[in-house]
């Protein structure tokens, strides 16, 4: 009799903690690994010879920004890829609505429409970003990366670095 | 068991039954508090991930929702989010998605074309790119939809509307009606 009520209490507590964890992960913050080199040297700098689960950078992605924050230049965001809704990508916002972005392949300047943003990776040579698929709607964004949590020697806040090139006025 | 007896021993002193009930009050309140927190969390998780109810405003989906301008209350619909896992959307689904022009707002429209289809627009035939879909309101004259802002990425979709649940006289399943005009091939 006592062991079943103890088991029941353990079940209830783990269910409650599981729910709390799920809600926090959905609405407050979660930890995600970063794969690929499109954001070198901010994430996964080229010193790593092998990339696996333990050598990928892990970042803290906060989700409070989705309700009452205004995104701005330099934010690193996680968003659903516009080409493949099942994938998530992480890039830096380099243009906000109303900005003009000079596309190197053509002589035109692209104006970012209302409700969209221009994202680029910090490593332009190895990055599939808005230069390929154009501006993305802000509704695709799933969170904002604020801190690097792994590896321990690079734990710290992520800077809001403004892009070097491109015109925005 | 507890509280049946008129007098109870507590730490050597005798307390009356009414005092005993008062002592038990904070415990009951704590239990109710815990239960309401758990139910609140369950409600939040279910609404975020599985299903929810939301009101429809505007007349861009007349007569499917809000058929008359003089209705006292907005239609309420039941939306399910199981579709978001596998993204099995198809022609005729009514979906709720983040407005591409203002990410803080939501829109509800019907999917008219999926990726790879050609849609005839005022500027000619447009091919819907991969990962996107073309949405239009049932009330074409009063709807700002893909004819205004182009195809939307499937990642913007937040749920699929399955039933109208208010007002009671129009409670029914929402049909997957293929629109009469427009070309999808």
CSV table of C-alpha atoms in Angstrom, one decimal:
chain,number,residue,atom,x,y,z
A,1,UNK,CA,0.0,0.0,0.0
A,2,UNK,CA,2.7,2.4,0.9
A,3,UNK,CA,4.9,1.6,-2.1
A,4,UNK,CA,2.1,2.2,-4.6
A,5,UNK,CA,1.3,5.6,-3.1
A,6,UNK,CA,5.0,6.4,-3.2
A,7,UNK,CA,5.1,5.4,-6.9
A,8,UNK,CA,2.0,7.5,-7.6
A,9,UNK,CA,3.6,10.5,-5.9
A,10,UNK,CA,6.7,10.0,-8.0
A,11,UNK,CA,4.6,9.8,-11.2
A,12,UNK,CA,2.7,12.9,-10.3
A,13,UNK,CA,5.8,14.9,-9.5
A,14,UNK,CA,7.6,13.8,-12.7
A,15,UNK,CA,4.5,14.6,-14.7
A,16,UNK,CA,4.4,18.1,-13.2
A,17,UNK,CA,8.1,18.7,-13.7
A,18,UNK,CA,7.8,17.4,-17.3
A,19,UNK,CA,5.0,19.9,-18.0
A,20,UNK,CA,6.9,22.7,-16.4
A,21,UNK,CA,9.9,21.8,-18.5
A,22,UNK,CA,7.9,21.6,-21.7
A,23,UNK,CA,6.2,25.0,-21.1
A,24,UNK,CA,9.5,26.7,-20.2
A,25,UNK,CA,11.2,25.2,-23.3
A,26,UNK,CA,8.3,26.4,-25.5
A,27,UNK,CA,7.8,29.8,-24.1
A,28,UNK,CA,10.9,31.0,-22.2
A,29,UNK,CA,14.2,29.5,-23.4
A,30,UNK,CA,15.8,26.3,-24.6
A,31,UNK,CA,19.3,25.1,-25.5
A,32,UNK,CA,20.0,24.1,-29.1
A,33,UNK,CA,23.1,22.8,-30.9
A,34,UNK,CA,24.5,24.7,-33.8
A,35,UNK,CA,25.6,22.7,-36.8
A,36,UNK,CA,27.6,23.9,-39.8
A,37,UNK,CA,30.0,26.7,-40.4
A,38,UNK,CA,27.8,29.4,-41.7
A,39,UNK,CA,28.1,31.4,-38.5
A,40,UNK,CA,31.9,31.0,-38.1
A,41,UNK,CA,33.7,32.4,-36.1
A,42,UNK,CA,30.8,33.3,-33.8
A,43,UNK,CA,29.7,29.6,-33.6
A,44,UNK,CA,31.8,26.6,-34.5
A,45,UNK,CA,35.1,28.4,-35.3
A,46,UNK,CA,37.4,26.7,-37.7
A,47,UNK,CA,39.7,25.3,-35.0
A,48,UNK,CA,37.4,22.3,-34.6
A,49,UNK,CA,38.6,19.5,-36.8
A,50,UNK,CA,35.7,17.3,-36.1
A,51,UNK,CA,32.1,18.3,-35.5
A,52,UNK,CA,29.9,16.0,-33.5
A,53,UNK,CA,27.5,16.2,-30.6
A,54,UNK,CA,30.1,17.2,-28.1
A,55,UNK,CA,32.0,19.6,-30.2
A,56,UNK,CA,29.1,21.6,-31.7
A,57,UNK,CA,28.4,24.9,-30.0
A,58,UNK,CA,25.3,25.0,-27.9
A,59,UNK,CA,23.5,28.2,-27.5
A,60,UNK,CA,20.7,29.5,-25.3
A,61,UNK,CA,17.7,30.5,-27.4
A,62,UNK,CA,15.2,32.7,-25.6
A,63,UNK,CA,11.6,32.9,-26.8
A,64,UNK,CA,10.2,35.8,-24.8
A,65,UNK,CA,11.2,37.9,-27.7
A,66,UNK,CA,8.4,36.4,-29.8
A,67,UNK,CA,5.7,38.3,-27.9
A,68,UNK,CA,7.0,41.7,-26.8
A,69,UNK,CA,10.4,42.4,-28.3
A,70,UNK,CA,11.3,44.3,-31.4
A,71,UNK,CA,14.0,42.6,-33.4
A,72,UNK,CA,16.8,44.8,-34.6
A,73,UNK,CA,20.0,44.7,-36.6
A,74,UNK,CA,22.6,42.3,-35.3
A,75,UNK,CA,20.3,39.9,-33.5
A,76,UNK,CA,21.1,36.2,-34.0
A,77,UNK,CA,17.9,34.4,-34.6
A,78,UNK,CA,16.6,30.8,-35.1
A,79,UNK,CA,14.0,30.6,-37.8
A,80,UNK,CA,12.2,27.9,-39.9
A,81,UNK,CA,13.8,27.7,-43.3
A,82,UNK,CA,11.5,29.1,-46.0
A,83,UNK,CA,12.6,26.4,-48.4
A,84,UNK,CA,12.0,23.5,-46.1
A,85,UNK,CA,9.6,24.1,-43.2
A,86,UNK,CA,11.0,21.1,-41.3
A,87,UNK,CA,14.5,22.6,-40.9
A,88,UNK,CA,15.6,25.4,-38.6
A,89,UNK,CA,18.4,27.7,-39.4
A,90,UNK,CA,20.4,30.2,-37.3
A,91,UNK,CA,21.6,33.5,-38.8
A,92,UNK,CA,22.1,37.1,-38.0
A,93,UNK,CA,19.6,39.8,-38.9
A,94,UNK,CA,21.3,42.4,-41.1
A,95,UNK,CA,18.3,44.3,-42.5
A,96,UNK,CA,14.9,45.3,-41.1
A,97,UNK,CA,11.7,46.4,-42.9
A,98,UNK,CA,12.3,49.5,-45.0
A,99,UNK,CA,16.1,48.9,-45.5
A,100,UNK,CA,17.6,48.7,-48.9
A,101,UNK,CA,20.1,45.8,-49.4
A,102,UNK,CA,22.6,45.8,-52.3
A,103,UNK,CA,22.6,42.4,-53.8
A,104,UNK,CA,26.1,41.7,-55.2
A,105,UNK,CA,24.9,39.5,-58.1
A,106,UNK,CA,22.8,42.2,-59.7
A,107,UNK,CA,23.0,46.0,-59.8
A,108,UNK,CA,19.6,46.4,-58.2
A,109,UNK,CA,19.0,47.2,-54.6
A,110,UNK,CA,16.3,45.2,-52.9
A,111,UNK,CA,13.9,46.9,-50.5
A,112,UNK,CA,12.9,44.8,-47.5
A,113,UNK,CA,9.1,44.7,-47.4
A,114,UNK,CA,7.0,45.3,-44.3
A,115,UNK,CA,7.1,42.5,-41.8
A,116,UNK,CA,10.2,40.9,-43.3
A,117,UNK,CA,13.9,40.9,-42.5
A,118,UNK,CA,17.2,40.1,-44.2
A,119,UNK,CA,19.4,37.4,-42.6
A,120,UNK,CA,23.0,36.6,-43.3
A,121,UNK,CA,25.5,34.2,-41.8
A,122,UNK,CA,28.7,35.6,-40.3
A,123,UNK,CA,30.7,33.5,-42.7
A,124,UNK,CA,29.6,34.7,-46.1
A,125,UNK,CA,31.4,32.1,-48.2
A,126,UNK,CA,29.7,29.1,-46.5
A,127,UNK,CA,26.2,30.4,-45.8
A,128,UNK,CA,22.9,29.8,-47.4
A,129,UNK,CA,20.9,32.9,-46.4
A,130,UNK,CA,18.8,35.8,-47.7
A,131,UNK,CA,21.2,36.3,-50.5
A,132,UNK,CA,19.8,33.0,-51.9
A,133,UNK,CA,16.2,32.9,-50.7
A,134,UNK,CA,15.4,36.6,-50.2
A,135,UNK,CA,13.9,38.4,-47.2
A,136,UNK,CA,12.1,36.2,-44.7
A,137,UNK,CA,8.9,37.1,-42.9
A,138,UNK,CA,9.5,37.8,-39.2
A,139,UNK,CA,6.8,35.2,-38.4
A,140,UNK,CA,9.2,32.4,-39.3
A,141,UNK,CA,11.5,33.3,-36.4
A,142,UNK,CA,11.4,30.9,-33.5
A,143,UNK,CA,13.8,32.5,-31.0
A,144,UNK,CA,16.7,34.7,-30.4
A,145,UNK,CA,20.2,33.3,-29.4
A,146,UNK,CA,21.6,35.2,-26.5
A,147,UNK,CA,24.5,33.2,-25.0
A,148,UNK,CA,26.9,30.5,-26.0
A,149,UNK,CA,26.7,27.7,-23.4
A,150,UNK,CA,29.2,25.2,-24.7
A,151,UNK,CA,32.2,24.7,-25.1
A,152,UNK,CA,33.1,26.1,-21.7
A,153,UNK,CA,36.0,28.2,-23.0
A,154,UNK,CA,33.7,30.2,-25.2
A,155,UNK,CA,30.8,30.7,-22.8
A,156,UNK,CA,29.6,34.3,-23.0
A,157,UNK,CA,27.0,36.7,-24.4
A,158,UNK,CA,26.6,36.9,-28.1
A,159,UNK,CA,27.4,40.4,-29.4
A,160,UNK,CA,25.1,42.4,-31.6
A,161,UNK,CA,27.6,42.8,-34.3
A,162,UNK,CA,26.6,45.1,-37.1
A,163,UNK,CA,27.4,43.9,-40.6
A,164,UNK,CA,30.4,45.3,-42.4
A,165,UNK,CA,29.0,45.6,-45.9
A,166,UNK,CA,25.7,46.2,-47.4
A,167,UNK,CA,23.8,49.5,-47.5
A,168,UNK,CA,21.0,50.1,-45.0
A,169,UNK,CA,19.5,53.6,-44.9
B,1,UNK,CA,-10.9,9.8,10.6
B,2,UNK,CA,-9.8,13.4,11.0
B,3,UNK,CA,-12.2,15.9,12.3
B,4,UNK,CA,-14.8,13.4,13.4
B,5,UNK,CA,-13.9,13.6,17.0
B,6,UNK,CA,-14.9,16.6,19.0
B,7,UNK,CA,-11.6,17.1,20.6
B,8,UNK,CA,-8.2,16.3,19.3
B,9,UNK,CA,-4.8,15.9,20.9
B,10,UNK,CA,-2.2,18.0,19.4
B,11,UNK,CA,1.2,18.2,21.0
B,12,UNK,CA,-0.1,17.5,24.4
B,13,UNK,CA,-2.8,20.1,24.5
B,14,UNK,CA,-6.4,19.6,23.7
B,15,UNK,CA,-7.9,21.7,20.8
B,16,UNK,CA,-11.5,21.8,19.7
B,17,UNK,CA,-12.9,20.6,16.4
B,18,UNK,CA,-13.4,24.1,15.0
B,19,UNK,CA,-9.8,25.0,15.7
B,20,UNK,CA,-8.7,21.8,14.0
B,21,UNK,CA,-10.6,22.8,10.8
B,22,UNK,CA,-8.9,26.2,10.8
B,23,UNK,CA,-5.5,24.5,11.2
B,24,UNK,CA,-6.2,22.3,8.1
B,25,UNK,CA,-7.2,25.3,5.9
B,26,UNK,CA,-3.7,26.3,4.6
B,27,UNK,CA,-3.1,22.7,3.6
B,28,UNK,CA,-6.3,22.5,1.5
B,29,UNK,CA,-5.5,25.9,0.0
B,30,UNK,CA,-2.0,24.6,-0.9
B,31,UNK,CA,-3.5,21.5,-2.5
B,32,UNK,CA,-6.0,23.6,-4.6
B,33,UNK,CA,-3.2,25.9,-5.6
B,34,UNK,CA,-1.1,23.0,-6.8
B,35,UNK,CA,-3.9,21.4,-8.7
B,36,UNK,CA,-4.8,24.7,-10.4
B,37,UNK,CA,-1.1,25.2,-11.4
B,38,UNK,CA,-1.0,21.7,-12.9
B,39,UNK,CA,-4.3,22.2,-14.8
B,40,UNK,CA,-3.1,25.6,-16.0
B,41,UNK,CA,0.1,24.1,-17.3
B,42,UNK,CA,-1.8,21.2,-19.0
B,43,UNK,CA,-4.1,23.8,-20.6
B,44,UNK,CA,-1.1,25.9,-21.8
B,45,UNK,CA,0.7,22.9,-23.3
B,46,UNK,CA,-2.4,21.6,-25.0
B,47,UNK,CA,-3.3,25.0,-26.5
B,48,UNK,CA,0.3,25.5,-27.7
B,49,UNK,CA,0.8,22.1,-29.2
B,50,UNK,CA,-2.4,20.3,-30.0
B,51,UNK,CA,-5.6,22.3,-30.3
B,52,UNK,CA,-7.3,25.5,-29.4
B,53,UNK,CA,-10.2,27.8,-29.9
B,54,UNK,CA,-10.0,31.3,-31.4
B,55,UNK,CA,-12.3,34.0,-32.6
B,56,UNK,CA,-12.5,35.1,-36.2
B,57,UNK,CA,-12.6,38.8,-37.0
B,58,UNK,CA,-13.4,40.4,-40.3
B,59,UNK,CA,-15.3,39.3,-43.3
B,60,UNK,CA,-12.6,38.0,-45.6
B,61,UNK,CA,-13.8,34.5,-45.2
B,62,UNK,CA,-17.5,35.1,-45.7
B,63,UNK,CA,-19.7,33.2,-45.9
B,64,UNK,CA,-17.7,30.4,-44.3
B,65,UNK,CA,-17.1,32.6,-41.2
B,66,UNK,CA,-18.9,35.7,-40.1
B,67,UNK,CA,-21.4,35.7,-43.0
B,68,UNK,CA,-23.2,38.9,-42.0
B,69,UNK,CA,-21.9,42.2,-41.0
B,70,UNK,CA,-24.5,42.7,-38.3
B,71,UNK,CA,-23.7,39.6,-36.2
B,72,UNK,CA,-23.4,40.4,-32.5
B,73,UNK,CA,-20.5,38.2,-31.9
B,74,UNK,CA,-17.6,36.8,-33.9
B,75,UNK,CA,-17.5,33.2,-35.0
B,76,UNK,CA,-15.3,31.0,-32.8
B,77,UNK,CA,-13.5,28.1,-34.5
B,78,UNK,CA,-11.7,25.0,-33.3
B,79,UNK,CA,-8.2,24.7,-34.6
B,80,UNK,CA,-5.9,21.7,-34.4
B,81,UNK,CA,-2.2,21.8,-34.4
B,82,UNK,CA,-1.4,18.1,-35.0
B,83,UNK,CA,-1.0,19.1,-38.7
B,84,UNK,CA,2.1,21.1,-37.8
B,85,UNK,CA,4.2,18.0,-37.1
B,86,UNK,CA,4.0,16.5,-40.5
B,87,UNK,CA,2.8,19.5,-42.4
B,88,UNK,CA,0.3,17.5,-44.4
B,89,UNK,CA,-1.6,20.4,-45.8
B,90,UNK,CA,-3.5,20.2,-49.0
B,91,UNK,CA,-5.8,22.3,-51.2
B,92,UNK,CA,-8.9,23.5,-49.5
B,93,UNK,CA,-7.6,23.5,-45.9
B,94,UNK,CA,-8.5,26.6,-43.9
B,95,UNK,CA,-5.4,27.6,-42.0
B,96,UNK,CA,-4.3,30.2,-39.4
B,97,UNK,CA,-0.9,31.8,-40.0
B,98,UNK,CA,1.2,34.7,-38.9
B,99,UNK,CA,0.6,37.7,-41.1
B,100,UNK,CA,3.6,38.2,-43.4
B,101,UNK,CA,3.3,41.9,-43.2
B,102,UNK,CA,3.0,42.1,-39.4
B,103,UNK,CA,4.3,39.1,-37.4
B,104,UNK,CA,2.3,39.9,-34.3
B,105,UNK,CA,-1.0,39.3,-36.0
B,106,UNK,CA,-2.7,36.2,-37.3
B,107,UNK,CA,-4.7,35.7,-40.4
B,108,UNK,CA,-7.1,32.9,-41.5
B,109,UNK,CA,-7.5,32.0,-45.1
B,110,UNK,CA,-7.9,28.9,-47.3
B,111,UNK,CA,-5.0,27.2,-49.1
B,112,UNK,CA,-5.7,27.4,-52.8
B,113,UNK,CA,-2.4,26.1,-54.2
B,114,UNK,CA,0.6,24.2,-52.9
B,115,UNK,CA,4.2,24.2,-53.9
B,116,UNK,CA,4.8,23.5,-57.6
B,117,UNK,CA,1.3,24.7,-58.6
B,118,UNK,CA,0.8,27.6,-61.0
B,119,UNK,CA,-1.6,30.3,-59.9
B,120,UNK,CA,-3.1,32.8,-62.3
B,121,UNK,CA,-2.6,36.3,-60.8
B,122,UNK,CA,-3.2,39.7,-62.2
B,123,UNK,CA,0.4,39.9,-63.3
B,124,UNK,CA,0.4,36.5,-65.1
B,125,UNK,CA,1.0,32.9,-64.0
B,126,UNK,CA,3.0,32.6,-60.7
B,127,UNK,CA,4.6,29.3,-59.7
B,128,UNK,CA,4.4,28.6,-56.0
B,129,UNK,CA,8.0,28.0,-54.8
B,130,UNK,CA,8.9,24.9,-52.7
B,131,UNK,CA,8.1,25.2,-49.0
B,132,UNK,CA,5.4,27.8,-49.8
B,133,UNK,CA,1.6,27.8,-50.4
B,134,UNK,CA,-0.9,30.2,-51.9
B,135,UNK,CA,-3.8,31.4,-49.7
B,136,UNK,CA,-6.9,33.2,-50.5
B,137,UNK,CA,-10.0,34.3,-48.6
B,138,UNK,CA,-13.4,32.9,-49.6
B,139,UNK,CA,-14.7,36.5,-50.0
B,140,UNK,CA,-12.4,37.6,-52.8
B,141,UNK,CA,-13.5,41.2,-52.9
B,142,UNK,CA,-12.7,41.9,-49.2
B,143,UNK,CA,-9.7,39.8,-48.7
B,144,UNK,CA,-6.0,40.8,-48.6
B,145,UNK,CA,-4.2,37.5,-49.2
B,146,UNK,CA,-1.6,36.0,-51.5
B,147,UNK,CA,-2.9,38.1,-54.3
B,148,UNK,CA,-1.5,41.0,-52.3
B,149,UNK,CA,1.6,39.6,-50.6
B,150,UNK,CA,2.5,36.6,-52.6
B,151,UNK,CA,2.9,33.0,-51.6
B,152,UNK,CA,3.6,32.4,-47.9
B,153,UNK,CA,6.2,29.9,-46.4
B,154,UNK,CA,4.6,26.9,-44.7
B,155,UNK,CA,6.6,27.7,-41.6
B,156,UNK,CA,4.2,30.6,-40.9
B,157,UNK,CA,1.2,28.4,-40.4
B,158,UNK,CA,0.0,28.0,-36.8
B,159,UNK,CA,-2.9,25.6,-37.1
B,160,UNK,CA,-5.7,24.2,-39.2
B,161,UNK,CA,-9.4,25.1,-38.7
B,162,UNK,CA,-11.6,22.1,-38.5
B,163,UNK,CA,-15.0,23.2,-37.0
B,164,UNK,CA,-17.0,26.3,-36.3
B,165,UNK,CA,-18.1,26.1,-32.7
B,166,UNK,CA,-20.0,29.4,-32.2
B,167,UNK,CA,-22.7,30.5,-32.8
B,168,UNK,CA,-24.7,27.4,-32.2
B,169,UNK,CA,-26.8,27.6,-35.3
B,170,UNK,CA,-23.8,27.4,-37.5
B,171,UNK,CA,-21.8,24.7,-35.6
B,172,UNK,CA,-20.4,22.4,-38.3
B,173,UNK,CA,-17.3,20.9,-39.8
B,174,UNK,CA,-15.4,23.3,-42.1
B,175,UNK,CA,-15.4,21.8,-45.6
B,176,UNK,CA,-12.3,21.4,-47.7
B,177,UNK,CA,-13.9,23.2,-50.6
B,178,UNK,CA,-11.8,23.5,-53.7
B,179,UNK,CA,-12.4,27.0,-55.1
B,180,UNK,CA,-14.3,27.2,-58.4
B,181,UNK,CA,-12.0,29.5,-60.2
B,182,UNK,CA,-8.3,29.8,-60.5
B,183,UNK,CA,-6.0,27.2,-62.1
B,184,UNK,CA,-4.0,24.7,-60.2
B,185,UNK,CA,-2.1,22.3,-62.4
